[in-house]
CSV table of C-alpha atoms in Angstrom, one decimal:
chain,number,residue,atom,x,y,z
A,11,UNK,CA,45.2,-25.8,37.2
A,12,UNK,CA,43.2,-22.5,36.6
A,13,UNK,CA,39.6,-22.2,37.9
A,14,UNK,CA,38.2,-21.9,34.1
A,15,UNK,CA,39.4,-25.1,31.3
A,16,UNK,CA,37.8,-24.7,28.1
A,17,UNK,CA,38.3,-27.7,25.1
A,18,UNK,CA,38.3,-26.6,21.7
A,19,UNK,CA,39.4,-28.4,18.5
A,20,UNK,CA,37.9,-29.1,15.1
A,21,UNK,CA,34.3,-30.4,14.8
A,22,UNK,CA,34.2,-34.3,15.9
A,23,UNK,CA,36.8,-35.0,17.6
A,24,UNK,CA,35.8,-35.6,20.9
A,25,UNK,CA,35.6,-32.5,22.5
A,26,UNK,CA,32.4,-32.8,24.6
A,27,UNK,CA,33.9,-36.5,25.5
A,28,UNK,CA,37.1,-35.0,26.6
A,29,UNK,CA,35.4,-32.0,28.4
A,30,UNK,CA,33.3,-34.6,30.3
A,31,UNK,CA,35.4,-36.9,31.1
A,32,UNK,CA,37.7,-34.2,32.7
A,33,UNK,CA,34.6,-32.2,34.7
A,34,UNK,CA,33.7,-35.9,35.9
A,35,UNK,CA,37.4,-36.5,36.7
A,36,UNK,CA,37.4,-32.6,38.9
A,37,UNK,CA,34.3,-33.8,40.5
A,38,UNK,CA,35.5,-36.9,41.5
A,39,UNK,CA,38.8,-35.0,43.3
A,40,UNK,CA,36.2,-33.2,45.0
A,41,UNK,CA,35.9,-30.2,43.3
A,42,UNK,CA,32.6,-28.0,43.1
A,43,UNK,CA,32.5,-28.4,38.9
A,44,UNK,CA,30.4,-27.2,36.1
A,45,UNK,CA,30.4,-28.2,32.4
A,46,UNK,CA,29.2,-25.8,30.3
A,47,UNK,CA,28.3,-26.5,26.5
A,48,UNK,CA,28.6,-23.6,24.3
A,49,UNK,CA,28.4,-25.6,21.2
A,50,UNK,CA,24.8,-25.1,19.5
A,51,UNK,CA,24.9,-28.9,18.6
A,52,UNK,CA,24.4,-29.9,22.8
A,53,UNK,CA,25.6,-33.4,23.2
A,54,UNK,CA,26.5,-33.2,26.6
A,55,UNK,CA,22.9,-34.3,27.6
A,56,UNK,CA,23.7,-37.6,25.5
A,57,UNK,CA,26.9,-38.2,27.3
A,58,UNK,CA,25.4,-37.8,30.9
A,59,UNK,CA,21.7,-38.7,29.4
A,60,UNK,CA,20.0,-35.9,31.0
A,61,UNK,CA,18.2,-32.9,30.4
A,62,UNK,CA,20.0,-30.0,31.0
A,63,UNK,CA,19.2,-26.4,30.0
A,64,UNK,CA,20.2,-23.1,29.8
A,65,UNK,CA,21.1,-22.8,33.8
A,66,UNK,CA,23.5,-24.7,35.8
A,67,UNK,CA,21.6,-28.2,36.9
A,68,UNK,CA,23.4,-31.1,39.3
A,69,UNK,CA,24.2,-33.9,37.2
A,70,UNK,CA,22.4,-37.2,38.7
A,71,UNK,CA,24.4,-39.7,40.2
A,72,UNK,CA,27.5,-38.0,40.1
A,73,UNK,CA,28.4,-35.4,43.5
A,74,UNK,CA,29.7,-32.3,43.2
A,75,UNK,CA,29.2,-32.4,39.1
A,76,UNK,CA,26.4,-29.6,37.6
A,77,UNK,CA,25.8,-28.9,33.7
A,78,UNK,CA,24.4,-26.7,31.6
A,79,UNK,CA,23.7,-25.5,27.8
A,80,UNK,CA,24.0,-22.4,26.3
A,81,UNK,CA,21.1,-21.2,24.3
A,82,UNK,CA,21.8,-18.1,22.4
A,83,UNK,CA,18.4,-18.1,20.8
A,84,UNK,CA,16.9,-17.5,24.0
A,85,UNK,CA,19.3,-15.5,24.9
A,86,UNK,CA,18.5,-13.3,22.1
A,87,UNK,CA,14.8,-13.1,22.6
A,88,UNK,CA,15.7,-11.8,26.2
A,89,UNK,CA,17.9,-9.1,25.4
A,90,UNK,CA,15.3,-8.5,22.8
A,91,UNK,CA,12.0,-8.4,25.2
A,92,UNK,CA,14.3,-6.4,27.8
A,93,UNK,CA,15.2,-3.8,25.3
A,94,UNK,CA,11.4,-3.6,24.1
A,95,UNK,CA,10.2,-3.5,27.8
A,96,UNK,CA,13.2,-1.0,28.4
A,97,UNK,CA,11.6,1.2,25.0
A,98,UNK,CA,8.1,1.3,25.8
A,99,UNK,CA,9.3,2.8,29.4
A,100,UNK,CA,11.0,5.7,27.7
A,101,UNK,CA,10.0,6.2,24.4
A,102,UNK,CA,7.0,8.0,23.4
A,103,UNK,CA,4.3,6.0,21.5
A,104,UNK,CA,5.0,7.9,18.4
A,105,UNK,CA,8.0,7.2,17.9
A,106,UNK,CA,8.0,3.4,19.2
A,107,UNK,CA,7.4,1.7,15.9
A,108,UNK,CA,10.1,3.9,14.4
A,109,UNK,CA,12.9,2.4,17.1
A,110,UNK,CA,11.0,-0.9,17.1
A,111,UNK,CA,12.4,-1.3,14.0
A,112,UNK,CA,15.8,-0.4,14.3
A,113,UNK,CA,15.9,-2.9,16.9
A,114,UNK,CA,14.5,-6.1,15.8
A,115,UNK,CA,16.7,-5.7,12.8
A,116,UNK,CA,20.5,-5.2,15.0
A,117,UNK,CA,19.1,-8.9,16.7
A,118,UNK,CA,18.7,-10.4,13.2
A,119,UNK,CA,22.2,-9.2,12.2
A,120,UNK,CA,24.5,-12.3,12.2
A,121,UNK,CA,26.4,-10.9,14.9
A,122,UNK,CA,23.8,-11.1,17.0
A,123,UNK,CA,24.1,-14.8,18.2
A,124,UNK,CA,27.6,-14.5,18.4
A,125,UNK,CA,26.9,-11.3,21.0
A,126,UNK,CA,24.3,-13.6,23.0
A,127,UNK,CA,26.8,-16.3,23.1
A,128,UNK,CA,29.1,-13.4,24.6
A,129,UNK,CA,27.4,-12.3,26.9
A,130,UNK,CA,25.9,-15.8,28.3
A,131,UNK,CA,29.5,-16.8,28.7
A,132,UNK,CA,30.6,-13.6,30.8
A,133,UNK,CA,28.0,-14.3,33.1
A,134,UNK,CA,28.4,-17.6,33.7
A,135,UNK,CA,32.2,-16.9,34.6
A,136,UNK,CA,31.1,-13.6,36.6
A,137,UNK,CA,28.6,-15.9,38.9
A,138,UNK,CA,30.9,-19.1,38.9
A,139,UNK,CA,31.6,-18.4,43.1
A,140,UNK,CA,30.0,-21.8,43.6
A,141,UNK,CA,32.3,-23.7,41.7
A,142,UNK,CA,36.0,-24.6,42.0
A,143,UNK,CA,36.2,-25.5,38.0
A,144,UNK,CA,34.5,-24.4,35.3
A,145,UNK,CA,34.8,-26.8,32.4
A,146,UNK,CA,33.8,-25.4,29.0
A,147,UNK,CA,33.2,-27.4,25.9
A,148,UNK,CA,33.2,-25.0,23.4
A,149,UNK,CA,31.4,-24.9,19.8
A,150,UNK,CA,34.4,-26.1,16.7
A,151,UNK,CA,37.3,-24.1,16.8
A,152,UNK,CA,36.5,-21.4,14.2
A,153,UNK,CA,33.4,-20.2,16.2
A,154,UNK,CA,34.8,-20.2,19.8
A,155,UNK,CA,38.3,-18.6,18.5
A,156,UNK,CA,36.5,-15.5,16.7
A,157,UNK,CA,34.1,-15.6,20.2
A,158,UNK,CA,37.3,-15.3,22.4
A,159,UNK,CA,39.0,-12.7,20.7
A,160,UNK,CA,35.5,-10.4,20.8
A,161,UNK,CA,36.3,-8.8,24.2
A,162,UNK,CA,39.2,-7.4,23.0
A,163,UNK,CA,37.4,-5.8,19.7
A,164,UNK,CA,34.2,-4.6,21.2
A,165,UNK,CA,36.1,-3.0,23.9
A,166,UNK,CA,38.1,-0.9,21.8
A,167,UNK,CA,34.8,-0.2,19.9
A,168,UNK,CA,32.6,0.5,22.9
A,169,UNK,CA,35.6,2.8,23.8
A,170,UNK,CA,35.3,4.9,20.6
A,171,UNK,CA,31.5,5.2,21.0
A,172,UNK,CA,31.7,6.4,24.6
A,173,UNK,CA,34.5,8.9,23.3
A,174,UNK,CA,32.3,10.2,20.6
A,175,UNK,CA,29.1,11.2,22.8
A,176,UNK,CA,31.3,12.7,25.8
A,177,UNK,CA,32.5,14.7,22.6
A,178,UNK,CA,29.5,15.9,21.7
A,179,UNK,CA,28.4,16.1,25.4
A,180,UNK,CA,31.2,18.4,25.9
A,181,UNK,CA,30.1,20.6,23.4
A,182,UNK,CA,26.7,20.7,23.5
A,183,UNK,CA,27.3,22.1,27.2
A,184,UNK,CA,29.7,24.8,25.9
A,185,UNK,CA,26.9,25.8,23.9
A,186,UNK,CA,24.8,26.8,26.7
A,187,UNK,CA,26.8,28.9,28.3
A,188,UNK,CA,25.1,31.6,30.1
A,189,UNK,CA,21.4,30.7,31.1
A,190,UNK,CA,20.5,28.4,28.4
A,191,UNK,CA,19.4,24.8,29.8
A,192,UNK,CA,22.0,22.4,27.6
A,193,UNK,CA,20.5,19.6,25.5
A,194,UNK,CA,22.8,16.9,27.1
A,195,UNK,CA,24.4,16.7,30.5
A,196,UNK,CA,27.5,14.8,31.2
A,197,UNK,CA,26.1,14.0,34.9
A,198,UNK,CA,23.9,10.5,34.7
A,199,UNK,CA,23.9,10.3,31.0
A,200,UNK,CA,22.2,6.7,30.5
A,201,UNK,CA,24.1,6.0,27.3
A,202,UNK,CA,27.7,6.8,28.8
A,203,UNK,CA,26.2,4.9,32.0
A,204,UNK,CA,25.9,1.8,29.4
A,205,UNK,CA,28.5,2.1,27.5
A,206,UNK,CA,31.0,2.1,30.2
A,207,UNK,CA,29.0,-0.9,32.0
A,208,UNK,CA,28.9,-2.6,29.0
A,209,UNK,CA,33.4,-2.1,28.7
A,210,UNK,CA,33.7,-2.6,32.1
A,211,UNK,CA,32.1,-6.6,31.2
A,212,UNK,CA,34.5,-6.9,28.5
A,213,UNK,CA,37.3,-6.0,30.2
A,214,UNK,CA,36.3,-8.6,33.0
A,215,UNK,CA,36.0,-11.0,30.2
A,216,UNK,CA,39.5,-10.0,28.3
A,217,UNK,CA,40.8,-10.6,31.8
A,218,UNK,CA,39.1,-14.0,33.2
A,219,UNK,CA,40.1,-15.3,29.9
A,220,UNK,CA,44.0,-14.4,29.8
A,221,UNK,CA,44.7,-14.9,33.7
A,222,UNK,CA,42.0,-17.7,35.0
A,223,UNK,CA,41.7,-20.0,32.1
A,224,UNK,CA,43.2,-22.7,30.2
A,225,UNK,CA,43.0,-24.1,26.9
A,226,UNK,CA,43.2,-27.6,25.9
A,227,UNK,CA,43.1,-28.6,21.8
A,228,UNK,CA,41.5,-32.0,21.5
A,229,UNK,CA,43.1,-33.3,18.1
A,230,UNK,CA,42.7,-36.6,16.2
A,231,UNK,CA,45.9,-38.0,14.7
A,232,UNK,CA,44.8,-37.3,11.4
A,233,UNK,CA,46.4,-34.2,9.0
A,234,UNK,CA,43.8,-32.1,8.7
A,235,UNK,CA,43.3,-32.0,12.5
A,236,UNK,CA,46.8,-31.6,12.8
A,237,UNK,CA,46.8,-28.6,11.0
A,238,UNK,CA,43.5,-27.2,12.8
A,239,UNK,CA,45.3,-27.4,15.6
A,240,UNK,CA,48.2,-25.9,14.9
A,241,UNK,CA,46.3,-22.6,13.1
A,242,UNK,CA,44.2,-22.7,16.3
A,243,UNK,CA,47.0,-22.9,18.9
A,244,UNK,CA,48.9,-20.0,17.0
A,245,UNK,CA,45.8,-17.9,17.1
A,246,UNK,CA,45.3,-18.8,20.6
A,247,UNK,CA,48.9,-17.3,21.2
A,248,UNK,CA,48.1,-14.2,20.0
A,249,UNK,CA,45.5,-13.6,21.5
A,250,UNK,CA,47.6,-14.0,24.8
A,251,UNK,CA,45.4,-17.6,25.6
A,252,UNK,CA,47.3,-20.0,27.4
A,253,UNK,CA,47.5,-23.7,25.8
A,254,UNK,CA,47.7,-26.0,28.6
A,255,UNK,CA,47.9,-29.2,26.0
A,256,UNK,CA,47.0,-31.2,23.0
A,257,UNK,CA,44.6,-34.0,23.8
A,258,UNK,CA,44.9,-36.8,21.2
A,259,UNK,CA,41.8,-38.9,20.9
A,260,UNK,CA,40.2,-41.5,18.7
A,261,UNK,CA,43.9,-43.6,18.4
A,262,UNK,CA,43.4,-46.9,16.6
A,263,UNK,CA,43.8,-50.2,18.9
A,264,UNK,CA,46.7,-52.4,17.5
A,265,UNK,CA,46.1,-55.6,16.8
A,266,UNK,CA,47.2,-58.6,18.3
A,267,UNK,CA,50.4,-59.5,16.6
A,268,UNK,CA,49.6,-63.3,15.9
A,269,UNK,CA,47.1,-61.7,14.3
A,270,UNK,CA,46.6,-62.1,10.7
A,271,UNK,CA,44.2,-61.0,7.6
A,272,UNK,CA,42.2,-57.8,6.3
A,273,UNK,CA,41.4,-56.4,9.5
A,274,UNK,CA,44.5,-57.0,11.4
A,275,UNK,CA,46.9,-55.3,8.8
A,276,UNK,CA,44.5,-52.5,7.8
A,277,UNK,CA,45.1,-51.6,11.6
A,278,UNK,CA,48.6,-52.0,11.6
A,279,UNK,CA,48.9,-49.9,8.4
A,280,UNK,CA,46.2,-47.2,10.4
A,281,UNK,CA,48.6,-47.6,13.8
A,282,UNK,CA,51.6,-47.0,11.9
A,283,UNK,CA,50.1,-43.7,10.3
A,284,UNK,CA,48.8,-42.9,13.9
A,285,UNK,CA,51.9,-43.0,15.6
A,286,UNK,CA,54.0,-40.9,12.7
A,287,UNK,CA,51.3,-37.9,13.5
A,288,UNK,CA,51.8,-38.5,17.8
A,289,UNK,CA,55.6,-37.9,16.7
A,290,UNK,CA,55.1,-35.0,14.6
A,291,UNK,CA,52.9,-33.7,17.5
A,292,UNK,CA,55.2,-34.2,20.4
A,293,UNK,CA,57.8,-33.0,18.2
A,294,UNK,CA,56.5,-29.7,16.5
A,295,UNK,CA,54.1,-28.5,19.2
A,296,UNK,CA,55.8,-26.6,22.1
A,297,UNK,CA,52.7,-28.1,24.5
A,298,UNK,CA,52.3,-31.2,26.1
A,299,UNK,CA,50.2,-34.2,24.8
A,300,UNK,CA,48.2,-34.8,27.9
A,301,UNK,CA,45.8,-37.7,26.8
A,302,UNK,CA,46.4,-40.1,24.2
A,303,UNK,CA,42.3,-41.8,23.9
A,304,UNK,CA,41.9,-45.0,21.9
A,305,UNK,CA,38.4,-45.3,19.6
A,306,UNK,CA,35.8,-46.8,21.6
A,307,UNK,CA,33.5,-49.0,20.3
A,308,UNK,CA,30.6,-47.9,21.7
A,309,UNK,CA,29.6,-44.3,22.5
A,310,UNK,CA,31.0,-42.8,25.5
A,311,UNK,CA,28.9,-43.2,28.0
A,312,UNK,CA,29.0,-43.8,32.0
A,313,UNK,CA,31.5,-46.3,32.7
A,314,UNK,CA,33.2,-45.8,29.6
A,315,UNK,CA,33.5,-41.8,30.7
A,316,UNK,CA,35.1,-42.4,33.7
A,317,UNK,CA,38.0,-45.0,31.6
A,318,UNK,CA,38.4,-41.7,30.0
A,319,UNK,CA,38.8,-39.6,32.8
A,320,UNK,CA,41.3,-41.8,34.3
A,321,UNK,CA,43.3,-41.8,31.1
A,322,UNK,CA,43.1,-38.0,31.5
A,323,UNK,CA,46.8,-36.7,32.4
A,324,UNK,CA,45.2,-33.2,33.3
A,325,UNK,CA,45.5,-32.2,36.8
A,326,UNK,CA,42.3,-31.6,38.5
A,327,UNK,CA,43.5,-29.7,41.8
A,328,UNK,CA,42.2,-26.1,42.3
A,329,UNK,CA,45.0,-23.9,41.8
A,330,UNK,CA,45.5,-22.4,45.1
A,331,UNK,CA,45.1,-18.5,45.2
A,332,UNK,CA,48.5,-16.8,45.8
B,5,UNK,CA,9.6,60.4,36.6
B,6,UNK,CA,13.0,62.5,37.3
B,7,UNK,CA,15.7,63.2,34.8
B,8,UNK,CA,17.8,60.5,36.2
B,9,UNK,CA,15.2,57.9,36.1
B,10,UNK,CA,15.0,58.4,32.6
B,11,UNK,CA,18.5,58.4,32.0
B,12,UNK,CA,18.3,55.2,34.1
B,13,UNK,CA,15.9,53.8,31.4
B,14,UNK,CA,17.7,55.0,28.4
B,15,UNK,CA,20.8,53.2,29.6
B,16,UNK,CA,18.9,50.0,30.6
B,17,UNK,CA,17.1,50.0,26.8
B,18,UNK,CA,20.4,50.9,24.8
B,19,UNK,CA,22.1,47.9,27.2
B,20,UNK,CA,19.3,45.4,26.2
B,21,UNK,CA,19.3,46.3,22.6
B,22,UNK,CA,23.6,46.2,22.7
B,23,UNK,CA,23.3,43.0,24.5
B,24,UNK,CA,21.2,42.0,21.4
B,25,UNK,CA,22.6,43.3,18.5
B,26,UNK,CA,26.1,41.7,20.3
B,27,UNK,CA,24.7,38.1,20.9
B,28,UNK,CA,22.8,38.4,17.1
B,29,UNK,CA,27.0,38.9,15.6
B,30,UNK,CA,29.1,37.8,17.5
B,31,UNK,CA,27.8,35.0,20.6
B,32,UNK,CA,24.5,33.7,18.8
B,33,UNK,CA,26.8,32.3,15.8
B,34,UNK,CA,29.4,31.3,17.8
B,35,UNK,CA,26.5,29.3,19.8
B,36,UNK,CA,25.3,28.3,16.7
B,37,UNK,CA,28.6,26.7,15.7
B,38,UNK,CA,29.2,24.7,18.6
B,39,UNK,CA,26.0,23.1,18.9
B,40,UNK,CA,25.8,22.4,14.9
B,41,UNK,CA,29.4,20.5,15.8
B,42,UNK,CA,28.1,18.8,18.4
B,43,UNK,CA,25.5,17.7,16.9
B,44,UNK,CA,27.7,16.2,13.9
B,45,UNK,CA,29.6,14.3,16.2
B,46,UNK,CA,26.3,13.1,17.7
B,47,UNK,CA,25.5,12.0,13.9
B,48,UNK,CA,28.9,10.5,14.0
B,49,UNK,CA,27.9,8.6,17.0
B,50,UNK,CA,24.6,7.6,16.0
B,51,UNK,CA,26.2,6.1,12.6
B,52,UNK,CA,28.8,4.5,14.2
B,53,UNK,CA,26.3,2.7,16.5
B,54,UNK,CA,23.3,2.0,14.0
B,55,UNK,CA,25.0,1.3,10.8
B,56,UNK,CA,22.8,-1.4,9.8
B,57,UNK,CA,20.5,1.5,9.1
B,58,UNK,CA,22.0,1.6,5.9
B,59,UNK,CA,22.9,-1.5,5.4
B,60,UNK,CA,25.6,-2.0,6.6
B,61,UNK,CA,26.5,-5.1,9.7
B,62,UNK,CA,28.2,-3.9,12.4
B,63,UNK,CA,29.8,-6.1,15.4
B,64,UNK,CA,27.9,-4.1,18.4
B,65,UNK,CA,24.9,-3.6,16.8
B,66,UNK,CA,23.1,-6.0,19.2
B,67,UNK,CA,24.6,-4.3,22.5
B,68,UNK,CA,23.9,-0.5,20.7
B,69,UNK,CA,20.5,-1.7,20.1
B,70,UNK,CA,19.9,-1.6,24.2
B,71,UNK,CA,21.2,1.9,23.7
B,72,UNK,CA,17.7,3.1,21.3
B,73,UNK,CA,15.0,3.7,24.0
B,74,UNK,CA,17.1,6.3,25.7
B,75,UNK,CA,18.1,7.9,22.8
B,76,UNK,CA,14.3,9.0,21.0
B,77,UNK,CA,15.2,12.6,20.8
B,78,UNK,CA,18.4,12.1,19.0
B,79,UNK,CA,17.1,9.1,16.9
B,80,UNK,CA,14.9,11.1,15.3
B,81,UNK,CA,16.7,14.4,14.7
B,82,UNK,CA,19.2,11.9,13.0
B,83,UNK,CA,17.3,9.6,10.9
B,84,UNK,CA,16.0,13.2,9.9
B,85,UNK,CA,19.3,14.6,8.8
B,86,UNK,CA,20.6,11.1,7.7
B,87,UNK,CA,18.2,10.3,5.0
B,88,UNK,CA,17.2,14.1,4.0
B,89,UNK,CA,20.7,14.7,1.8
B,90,UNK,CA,19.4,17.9,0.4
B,91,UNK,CA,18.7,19.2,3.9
B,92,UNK,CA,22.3,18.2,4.9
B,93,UNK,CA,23.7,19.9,2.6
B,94,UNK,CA,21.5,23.1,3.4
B,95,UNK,CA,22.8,22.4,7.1
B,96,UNK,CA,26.6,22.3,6.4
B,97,UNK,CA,25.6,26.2,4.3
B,98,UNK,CA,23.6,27.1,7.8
B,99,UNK,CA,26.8,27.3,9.5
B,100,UNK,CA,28.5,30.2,7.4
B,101,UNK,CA,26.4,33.7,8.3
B,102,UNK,CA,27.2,35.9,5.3
């Protein structure tokens, strides 16, 4: 198994269950592992019923397991002081309120906490040396699918910027030929400097995601999850992803079959539906089902999480570098 | 002051004022040109990155905004130019000497 699993899948379906259950499952092989929710409604402290916050902490009670959350806002307000702290070094105070501006509006633009999200998750796999697996439990599928396939745009953008100014570099140099000083030099120009830092992350990003990580879809055998799935699987594809396997959760228990009476045949009528979808998974998905998780009664919790994890056909072995 | 000094100095004053009268036609423009280009593709750049300027959302916006504090000169000659439209226009005349 790659060092980095994420689980995506429509909203409720178990994701941060499944993502648990497997980090707990990786810890318990005796992998160094860390769970890290990027979904802005955190429930991993529930499952593990801990605090955890926007840096890696060592779950209690369970070796070798650490969490954390992904804050964006914060995130934001720290790219936003740094950038402030960064302007009041350079900028004279004239012109300080003029820029001020400029940049408290580009961190209210609704790209903004997708960026923060971005960039949180690119560090987190840039300083994962610690761990053996990184288990992400990522936000419902339309979110993390547009956030995954940002490296690949913003490079191509950042590229076009840095084009433009080694452009106009280039020619303001050609205009001072002779003795004139040039308005802009090629050598240590801090916006080229940036730009190509800020590629060279992307690019790190485009490939941690395509060659270190796996994606599992958790999916409820229900239609319209079926049909999340499949849109997100095929977008996954394009994006060059690798789908490691559909996770089916929340199956219905079958009755007993001496069973009679409202309950009993409402299930058998639900169990019957159930197992029609499992087919028309196994069948009409190239990928594996690798978990197939009845409905719980209660909410998944400690002992219940590691049923779960043993019911998890995912391997949990480091994949050994080549 | 001998005859060839001041031959000296007549040569050395007609050189400057060539040198002049050459860079005023010919170089000067030329200059002129290249750095009124660069500077458009410097607008170019500066629109590309700040678009919500005007309104309009752009996808980097929050990792251009890191960008501003470096970039006060420039900020200022193109918020200039950006929202003065007459002036543009004036500028895109500037670069034809007739």
């Amino acid at each position: 198994m790659r060092k980095f699993v994420f689980f995506g899948g429509k909203g409720g379906v178990g994701k941060t269950t499944l993502s648990s259950a497997y980090a707990l499952k990786c810890a318990r092989a005796g992998l160094e592992t860390l769970v890290v929710s990027t979904d802005p409604a955190h429930s991993t402290s529930d499952v593990f019923d801990q605090e955890f916050g926007n840096d890696p902490r060592e779950v209690e009670g369970v070796e070798n397991l650490s969490a954390m959350e992904v804050d964006p806002d914060s995130e934001v307000e720290r790219h936003l002081m740094e950038t402030k702290r960064a302007l009041n070094n350079q900028v004279s105070p004239a012109m300080v309120n003029e820029i001020d501006r400029q940049i408290e509006m580009a961190h209210q633009t609704p790209g903004a906490y997708e960026s923060a999200l971005m960039d949180r998750f690119i560090e987190v796999m840039k300083s994962s040396e610690a761990f053996d697996r990184v288990v992400f439990d990522t936000s419902p599928t339309g979110g993390t699918l547009r956030l995954l396939s940002l490296p690949d745009l913003l490079e191509g953008w950042i590229d076009r910027l840095a084009h433009k100014r080694e452009k106009s570099i280039d020619l303001y140099e050609k205009a001072a030929i002779g003795n004139n000083e040039p308005r802009r030099v090629m050598d240590g120009d801090p916006i080229l400097a940036r730009l190509r830092g800020r590629k060279e992350r992307f690019e790190f990003a485009g490939e941690t995601l395509r060659g270190s990580s796996t994606f599992f879809l958790v999916v409820n055998p229900d239609e319209l999850s079926l049909r999340e799935t499949r849109r997100a699987a095929d977008d996954l594809e394009s994006y060059g992803l690798t789908v490691g396997g559909l996770a089916v959760n929340r199956l219905t228990p079958e009755p007993e079959p001496h069973e009679e009476g409202r309950g009993a045949r409402f299930l058998r009528n639900r169990v019957e539906t159930e197992r029609a979808r499992l087919r028309e998974l196994r069948e009409s998905f190239d990928y594996p089902v690798v978990a197939e998780i009845a409905t719980r009664v209660s909410e998944v919790k400690g002992d219940f999480l590691e049923e779960v994890a043993a019911e998890l056909d995912i391997d949990a072995t480091a994949e050994r570098p080549a | 002051m001998t005859l060839a000094d001041r031959i000296g100095d007549y040569r050395a004053a007609l050189e400057e004022w060539l040198r002049g009268f050459y860079h005023g036609l010919i170089s000067h423009p030329a200059y002129e040109k290249i750095e009124q280009e660069a500077e458009d593709q410097e607008d170019a750049f500066m629109l590309a990155c700040f678009p919500e300027a005007f309104g309009i959302p752009s996808p980097v916006s929050y990792y251009t905004a890191e960008l501003l504090p470096y970039l006060e000169d420039e900020f200022e000659a193109w918020e200039r130019r950006m929202w003065d439209r007459g002036s543009l226009l004036e500028r895109k005349g500037h670069q034809y000497h007739f």
